[in-house]
Coordinates of C-alpha atoms and ligand atoms in Angstrom, one line a residue:
M393 CA -3.5 -16.6 -21.1
N394 CA -2.7 -13.5 -19.1
F395 CA -1.0 -13.9 -15.7
D396 CA -0.5 -11.2 -13.3
G397 CA 1.7 -11.4 -10.2
T398 CA -0.2 -8.6 -8.5
T399 CA 0.3 -9.6 -4.9
Y400 CA 4.0 -9.5 -5.4
R401 CA 4.1 -6.2 -7.1
Q402 CA 1.9 -4.6 -4.4
K403 CA 4.1 -6.0 -1.7
L404 CA 7.2 -4.7 -3.4
G405 CA 5.5 -1.4 -4.1
T406 CA 4.6 -0.8 -0.5
A407 CA 7.9 -1.9 0.8
M408 CA 10.2 0.0 -1.5
G409 CA 8.2 2.8 -3.1
T410 CA 7.2 2.5 -6.7
K411 CA 10.5 3.6 -8.1
V412 CA 12.6 0.6 -7.4
A413 CA 9.8 -2.0 -7.4
P414 CA 9.8 -2.5 -11.2
T415 CA 13.6 -3.3 -11.1
Y416 CA 13.1 -5.8 -8.4
A417 CA 10.1 -7.3 -10.1
T418 CA 12.1 -7.8 -13.3
L419 CA 15.1 -9.3 -11.4
T420 CA 12.9 -11.7 -9.4
L421 CA 10.7 -12.8 -12.2
G422 CA 13.7 -13.3 -14.5
Y423 CA 15.3 -15.5 -11.9
L424 CA 12.1 -17.4 -11.3
E425 CA 11.6 -17.9 -15.0
E426 CA 14.8 -19.9 -15.2
K427 CA 13.5 -22.0 -12.4
L428 CA 10.2 -22.4 -14.2
Y429 CA 11.7 -23.7 -17.4
K430 CA 13.7 -26.3 -15.5
T431 CA 10.6 -27.5 -13.6
V432 CA 8.6 -27.6 -16.8
E433 CA 11.3 -29.7 -18.4
E434 CA 11.3 -32.1 -15.5
N435 CA 7.5 -32.5 -15.5
F436 CA 6.6 -32.2 -19.2
G437 CA 9.7 -32.8 -21.2
V438 CA 12.1 -30.7 -23.2
E439 CA 9.7 -30.0 -26.0
C440 CA 7.2 -28.3 -23.6
K441 CA 10.0 -26.3 -22.1
H442 CA 10.9 -24.9 -25.6
F443 CA 7.2 -24.1 -26.2
I444 CA 6.9 -22.1 -22.9
R445 CA 10.3 -20.4 -23.4
N446 CA 9.4 -19.2 -26.9
S447 CA 5.8 -18.2 -26.2
W448 CA 6.1 -16.7 -22.7
K449 CA 6.0 -12.8 -22.8
R450 CA 6.4 -10.6 -19.8
Y451 CA 6.4 -7.0 -18.9
L452 CA 7.5 -6.6 -15.3
D453 CA 5.2 -9.1 -13.6
D454 CA 2.4 -9.1 -16.3
C455 CA 2.8 -12.2 -18.3
F456 CA 1.2 -13.4 -21.5
I457 CA 1.2 -16.6 -23.4
I458 CA -0.7 -18.0 -26.4
W459 CA -1.6 -21.5 -25.2
T460 CA -1.9 -24.2 -27.9
K461 CA -1.9 -27.2 -25.6
S462 CA -4.8 -28.8 -23.6
T463 CA -6.7 -27.2 -20.7
D464 CA -5.4 -29.8 -18.3
E465 CA -1.9 -29.0 -19.2
L466 CA -2.7 -25.3 -18.7
Q467 CA -3.9 -26.0 -15.2
S468 CA -0.7 -28.0 -14.4
F469 CA 1.4 -25.2 -15.7
Y470 CA -0.6 -22.7 -13.6
D471 CA 0.0 -24.8 -10.5
I472 CA 3.8 -24.9 -11.2
L473 CA 3.8 -21.2 -11.6
N474 CA 2.1 -20.7 -8.3
S475 CA 4.4 -23.1 -6.5
M476 CA 7.6 -21.2 -7.4
N477 CA 7.6 -18.8 -4.5
P478 CA 5.2 -18.6 -1.5
N479 CA 5.3 -14.7 -1.8
L480 CA 4.3 -14.7 -5.4
K481 CA 0.7 -15.5 -6.4
F482 CA -0.3 -15.3 -10.0
T483 CA -3.8 -14.7 -11.1
M484 CA -4.8 -16.1 -14.5
E485 CA -7.2 -14.8 -17.0
S486 CA -8.0 -16.8 -20.1
D487 CA -10.3 -16.4 -23.1
E488 CA -10.6 -18.2 -26.4
N489 CA -11.2 -15.0 -28.4
K490 CA -9.8 -11.9 -26.9
L491 CA -7.6 -11.0 -23.9
P492 CA -6.0 -7.7 -22.8
F493 CA -2.3 -7.4 -22.1
L494 CA -1.0 -4.1 -20.7
D495 CA -2.7 -1.5 -22.9
V496 CA -3.2 -3.9 -25.9
M497 CA -6.3 -6.0 -26.6
V498 CA -5.2 -9.1 -28.4
M499 CA -8.0 -10.7 -30.5
K500 CA -8.6 -13.5 -32.9
K501 CA -10.1 -12.3 -36.2
E502 CA -10.5 -14.6 -39.2
G503 CA -7.8 -16.9 -38.0
K504 CA -5.4 -14.1 -37.5
I505 CA -4.3 -12.2 -34.4
V506 CA -5.1 -8.5 -34.4
T507 CA -4.5 -5.9 -31.8
D508 CA -6.7 -3.1 -30.5
V509 CA -6.0 -0.5 -27.8
Y510 CA -7.2 -1.5 -24.4
Y511 CA -8.4 0.9 -21.7
K512 CA -8.9 -0.2 -18.2
A513 CA -12.5 0.2 -17.0
T514 CA -11.3 2.9 -14.6
D515 CA -9.7 5.0 -17.4
T516 CA -11.6 8.3 -17.5
K517 CA -9.6 9.6 -20.5
Q518 CA -9.5 13.0 -19.0
Y519 CA -6.7 14.3 -21.1
L520 CA -5.0 17.6 -20.2
L521 CA -7.4 20.5 -20.9
Y522 CA -6.2 22.6 -23.8
D523 CA -6.9 25.9 -21.9
S524 CA -4.9 24.6 -18.8
C525 CA -1.8 26.5 -17.8
H526 CA 0.7 23.9 -19.0
P527 CA 3.5 24.8 -21.4
K528 CA 2.1 25.1 -24.9
H529 CA 4.5 22.7 -26.6
I530 CA 3.3 20.0 -24.2
K531 CA -0.3 20.6 -25.0
N532 CA 0.4 20.9 -28.7
N533 CA 2.1 17.5 -28.8
I534 CA -0.7 15.6 -27.1
P535 CA -2.9 14.9 -30.2
Y536 CA 0.1 13.6 -32.1
N537 CA 1.3 11.4 -29.2
L538 CA -2.1 9.9 -28.5
A539 CA -2.7 9.3 -32.2
R540 CA 0.8 7.8 -32.5
R541 CA 0.1 5.4 -29.6
L542 CA -3.1 4.2 -31.4
C543 CA -1.2 3.8 -34.7
T544 CA 1.5 1.8 -32.9
I545 CA -0.9 -0.5 -31.0
I546 CA -3.7 -1.2 -33.5
S547 CA -2.9 -3.6 -36.2
D548 CA -6.2 -3.5 -38.1
K549 CA -6.9 -0.4 -40.3
D550 CA -10.7 -0.4 -39.7
I551 CA -10.4 -0.6 -36.0
L552 CA -7.7 2.2 -36.1
N553 CA -10.0 4.5 -38.0
V554 CA -12.8 4.0 -35.4
R555 CA -10.3 4.7 -32.5
L556 CA -9.0 7.8 -34.2
D557 CA -12.5 9.1 -34.6
E558 CA -13.1 8.5 -30.9
L559 CA -9.9 10.4 -30.2
R560 CA -11.0 13.4 -32.3
E561 CA -14.2 13.5 -30.2
L562 CA -12.4 13.2 -26.9
L563 CA -9.9 15.9 -27.8
K564 CA -12.6 18.3 -29.0
Q565 CA -14.3 17.9 -25.6
R566 CA -11.0 18.9 -24.0
H567 CA -11.0 22.1 -26.1
Y568 CA -8.2 21.2 -28.5
P569 CA -8.4 23.2 -31.8
T570 CA -9.6 21.0 -34.7
L571 CA -6.7 22.0 -36.8
L572 CA -4.2 20.8 -34.2
I573 CA -6.1 17.5 -33.8
E574 CA -6.1 16.8 -37.5
K575 CA -2.4 17.7 -37.9
G576 CA -1.5 15.4 -35.0
I577 CA -3.5 12.5 -36.4
D578 CA -2.2 13.0 -39.9
N579 CA 1.4 13.1 -38.7
A580 CA 1.0 9.9 -36.8
K581 CA -0.8 8.2 -39.7
L582 CA 2.0 9.3 -42.1
R583 CA 4.5 7.1 -40.2
D584 CA 4.6 3.4 -41.2
R585 CA 3.6 1.1 -38.3
N586 CA 6.7 -1.0 -38.5
S587 CA 8.9 2.1 -38.1
L588 CA 6.8 3.2 -35.2
L589 CA 7.3 -0.1 -33.5
Q590 CA 11.0 0.1 -33.8
I591 CA 13.0 1.8 -31.1
Q592 CA 14.4 5.0 -32.5
E593 CA 18.0 5.7 -31.8
K594 CA 18.5 9.4 -31.7
P595 CA 21.9 10.7 -32.9
V596 CA 23.8 11.7 -29.8
K597 CA 24.5 15.4 -29.9
N598 CA 25.8 17.7 -27.2
L599 CA 22.8 19.5 -25.8
I600 CA 22.7 22.9 -24.2
P601 CA 19.4 23.2 -22.2
Y602 CA 17.9 26.6 -21.8
V603 CA 16.1 26.2 -18.5
S604 CA 13.4 28.7 -17.4
T605 CA 10.6 28.5 -14.9
H606 CA 7.3 27.9 -16.6
N607 CA 4.8 30.8 -16.3
P608 CA 2.4 31.5 -19.2
K609 CA 2.7 35.2 -18.4
N610 CA 6.5 35.3 -18.8
Q611 CA 8.0 36.4 -22.1
E612 CA 9.4 33.5 -24.0
F613 CA 13.1 34.0 -24.6
F614 CA 14.0 30.7 -26.1
Q615 CA 13.0 31.7 -29.6
V616 CA 15.0 34.8 -29.3
I617 CA 18.1 32.9 -28.2
K618 CA 17.6 30.3 -30.9
T619 CA 17.2 32.9 -33.6
N620 CA 20.5 34.5 -32.5
M621 CA 22.4 31.3 -32.0
P622 CA 24.0 31.6 -35.5
I623 CA 25.9 34.6 -34.2
L624 CA 27.8 32.3 -31.9
E625 CA 27.8 29.3 -34.3
N626 CA 29.4 31.4 -37.1
D627 CA 31.7 33.4 -35.0
P628 CA 35.2 32.3 -35.9
R629 CA 36.3 32.1 -32.3
M630 CA 33.2 30.5 -30.9
K631 CA 32.1 28.1 -33.8
D632 CA 34.3 25.2 -32.6
V633 CA 32.3 25.1 -29.4
F634 CA 28.8 26.0 -30.5
S635 CA 28.4 24.4 -33.9
E636 CA 28.4 21.0 -32.3
F637 CA 25.7 21.8 -29.8
Q638 CA 22.0 21.8 -30.0
L639 CA 20.0 24.2 -27.9
I640 CA 17.0 22.6 -26.3
K641 CA 14.1 24.2 -24.4
S642 CA 13.6 23.0 -20.9
K643 CA 11.0 24.1 -18.4
R644 CA 11.2 24.1 -14.7
Q645 CA 7.9 23.6 -13.0
S646 CA 6.9 26.6 -10.9
P647 CA 6.2 25.8 -7.3
S648 CA 2.7 24.5 -6.8
L649 CA 0.6 25.5 -3.8
K650 CA 1.4 22.1 -2.3
K651 CA 5.1 22.8 -2.6
I652 CA 4.7 26.3 -1.1
L653 CA 2.6 25.2 1.8
T654 CA 4.1 21.9 2.8
R655 CA 7.5 20.7 3.7
A656 CA 8.8 17.4 2.3
K657 CA 11.2 16.9 5.2
F658 CA 10.1 16.3 8.7
N659 CA 12.1 18.1 11.4
N660 CA 12.9 15.0 13.4
T661 CA 14.8 17.0 15.9
E662 CA 11.6 18.6 17.1
E663 CA 10.1 15.3 17.8
T664 CA 12.8 14.3 20.3
A665 CA 13.3 17.6 22.1
G666 CA 15.8 17.5 24.9
V667 CA 19.4 18.0 25.9
K668 CA 21.8 15.0 25.7
K669 CA 25.5 14.8 26.6
C670 CA 27.6 13.9 23.6
H671 CA 29.6 11.3 25.8
H672 CA 32.7 11.9 23.8
P673 CA 35.5 10.7 26.1
R674 CA 37.4 13.9 25.8
C675 CA 34.4 16.3 25.9
G676 CA 35.0 18.9 28.6
T677 CA 31.4 20.1 28.4
C678 CA 29.5 16.9 29.2
P679 CA 30.1 17.2 33.0
F680 CA 28.6 20.7 32.9
L681 CA 25.6 19.9 30.7
Q682 CA 22.1 19.6 32.2
E683 CA 20.1 16.8 30.6
T684 CA 16.5 17.7 30.9
E685 CA 13.6 18.7 28.7
Q686 CA 12.6 21.8 30.7
F687 CA 14.6 24.3 32.6
I688 CA 13.5 25.7 35.9
F689 CA 14.9 29.1 36.8
K690 CA 15.8 30.0 40.3
N691 CA 12.6 32.0 40.7
G692 CA 10.5 29.0 39.7
R693 CA 9.8 30.0 36.1
K694 CA 9.7 27.0 33.8
F695 CA 11.0 26.9 30.2
V696 CA 10.2 24.0 28.0
I697 CA 12.5 23.5 25.0
H698 CA 11.3 22.3 21.6
S699 CA 14.7 21.4 20.0
S700 CA 17.2 18.7 20.6
F701 CA 20.7 19.7 21.7
T702 CA 24.0 18.1 22.5
C703 CA 27.5 19.5 23.3
E704 CA 28.0 19.7 19.5
S705 CA 24.9 21.9 18.8
S706 CA 25.7 25.4 17.6
N707 CA 23.9 28.6 16.8
L708 CA 22.0 28.8 20.1
I709 CA 21.1 30.6 23.3
Y710 CA 22.2 29.0 26.6
V711 CA 21.6 29.5 30.3
M712 CA 24.5 29.0 32.8
T713 CA 23.7 28.5 36.4
C714 CA 26.3 29.2 39.2
S715 CA 26.6 26.1 41.4
G716 CA 27.3 28.3 44.4
C717 CA 24.3 30.6 44.5
G718 CA 22.0 29.2 41.8
E719 CA 21.8 32.5 39.8
H720 CA 21.8 32.5 36.0
Y721 CA 23.5 33.9 33.1
I722 CA 22.1 33.9 29.5
G723 CA 24.5 33.9 26.6
Q724 CA 24.5 33.2 22.9
T725 CA 26.9 31.6 20.5
G726 CA 27.2 30.9 16.8
D727 CA 29.9 28.3 17.6
T728 CA 29.3 24.9 19.2
L729 CA 28.2 24.8 22.8
R730 CA 31.2 22.8 23.6
H731 CA 33.6 25.4 22.3
R732 CA 31.8 28.2 23.9
M733 CA 31.9 26.4 27.3
T734 CA 35.6 25.7 26.9
V735 CA 36.1 29.5 26.6
H736 CA 33.9 30.1 29.7
R737 CA 35.8 27.5 31.7
Q738 CA 39.1 29.0 30.7
Q739 CA 37.9 32.5 31.7
I740 CA 36.8 31.1 35.1
R741 CA 40.0 29.2 35.7
Q742 CA 42.5 31.8 34.7
T743 CA 42.2 35.3 36.1
E744 CA 44.0 36.9 33.1
Y745 CA 41.1 35.8 30.8
Q746 CA 38.4 37.1 33.1
C747 CA 36.9 39.6 30.7
T748 CA 33.3 38.9 31.8
A749 CA 31.9 39.5 35.2
V750 CA 30.2 36.2 35.2
S751 CA 33.5 34.2 35.2
G752 CA 34.8 36.2 38.1
H753 CA 31.6 35.5 40.0
I754 CA 31.6 31.8 39.4
K755 CA 35.2 31.4 40.3
T756 CA 34.7 32.8 43.8
C757 CA 31.0 31.9 44.4
A758 CA 31.5 28.2 43.6
E759 CA 35.1 27.8 44.4
N760 CA 35.2 24.3 45.8
I761 CA 32.2 22.9 44.0
F762 CA 32.4 20.6 40.9
P763 CA 31.0 21.4 38.5
N764 CA 31.2 25.0 39.4
F765 CA 28.4 25.8 37.0
T766 CA 25.9 24.0 34.8
V767 CA 24.8 24.9 31.4
F768 CA 21.5 24.4 29.5
P769 CA 20.8 25.3 25.9
I770 CA 17.4 26.8 25.6
Y771 CA 17.0 28.0 22.0
K772 CA 18.3 26.9 18.6
F773 CA 18.4 28.9 15.4
Y774 CA 17.8 26.6 12.5
N775 CA 18.9 29.1 9.8
K776 CA 22.2 30.8 9.5
T777 CA 22.4 33.8 11.8
S778 CA 24.4 36.9 12.3
E779 CA 25.8 37.9 15.6
K780 CA 23.3 40.7 15.7
E781 CA 20.3 38.4 15.3
R782 CA 21.6 36.2 18.1
E783 CA 22.1 39.1 20.3
T784 CA 18.6 40.4 19.7
K785 CA 17.2 37.0 20.8
E786 CA 19.6 36.9 23.7
K787 CA 18.3 40.3 24.8
H788 CA 14.8 39.0 24.5
F789 CA 15.5 36.1 26.9
I790 CA 17.4 38.4 29.3
S791 CA 14.5 40.8 29.6
L792 CA 12.1 37.8 30.0
F793 CA 14.0 35.9 32.7
K794 CA 16.1 38.7 34.2
P795 CA 19.1 36.6 35.1
K796 CA 21.1 38.2 37.9
L797 CA 24.6 37.3 36.5
N798 CA 24.0 39.2 33.3
A799 CA 23.4 42.3 35.4
L800 CA 26.9 42.1 37.0
S801 CA 29.5 44.4 35.7
Ligands
ZN1941 ZN1 29.9 16.5 25.5
ZN1942 ZN1 27.0 32.3 42.3

């Protein structure tokens, strides 16, 4: 029997992205299995529990069991399985002669179980074209890896030879050189199936990766470095470090058109454009900040902002408006708006700091009004800027809106 908890996996997959879904599926199914064994024992006795426990195979949520009991018992077992959790619905597939499980077709042949490779009906077998722009070592390894997979999965020699012939044909169609195909197949056949089935534990060695960006037009330096590594390995001063290391070739993918043309991150700030007070209890700028999405100049000109700002925003252009006469001043800062306004307020308050004409104007023009000016940030730089860049933008806004208080001197 082959069971598949598809509904569950799809739900998990959508909810959490495909990366963590397998972990959750394994955890959940593992937990439910314990519950399952208990229920089976309560309903069918301890002998049946042992049978299920020993025959039940699972990869993530794909389950497999060779059923040696009656069809009625199978139906009862299937019902128990589907009553475990309302969110988890299993589908069952059963056949007396052959049944796929993952990428393996399990079959009965002369009273024995044999395995063949299983391809889903949707598998187009469009292997990487040999003349594609991928790193050569990847393409060169494909025949061996595909052949090794067949040698691992297929238990019957005759079936294996048929499948390897099919592979030869497929790879030829994808422009792989005949010699490379034969070499790959021979290498895979050379290995004994039992050793292929065993998990190979590689000796842990310290690795030094040589990372370069893949480009078939670039000169390959790895071989040059590798050839010259003995210079370091044999050097009396360096050999302690380098003799224990293994140099490996690593390729960084060059940016694809998709990567060049699209951004992975959305700029959320642009979606909620507007100015908001920070509401920090000790913020001296909040009372001076205008909370709108568009700014209307005294002459009626409107300016709609596309960024979001608070008192803590930095690297920006702002407009100050005198509360007495309603005239404007445009300024820039690389610092936070809050800090810049603190300086402005201090200059307005204390005559000895009045190094700008605007502070002197506001002090007298809006003497008994609170707040004596308001501020509105209009433009945000998203990248690091120099003072000069900000000044250029500031000049642009000044020439555009001609604020009177900038003209004072
Ligand atoms: Zn504030
Ligand atoms: Zn004024």
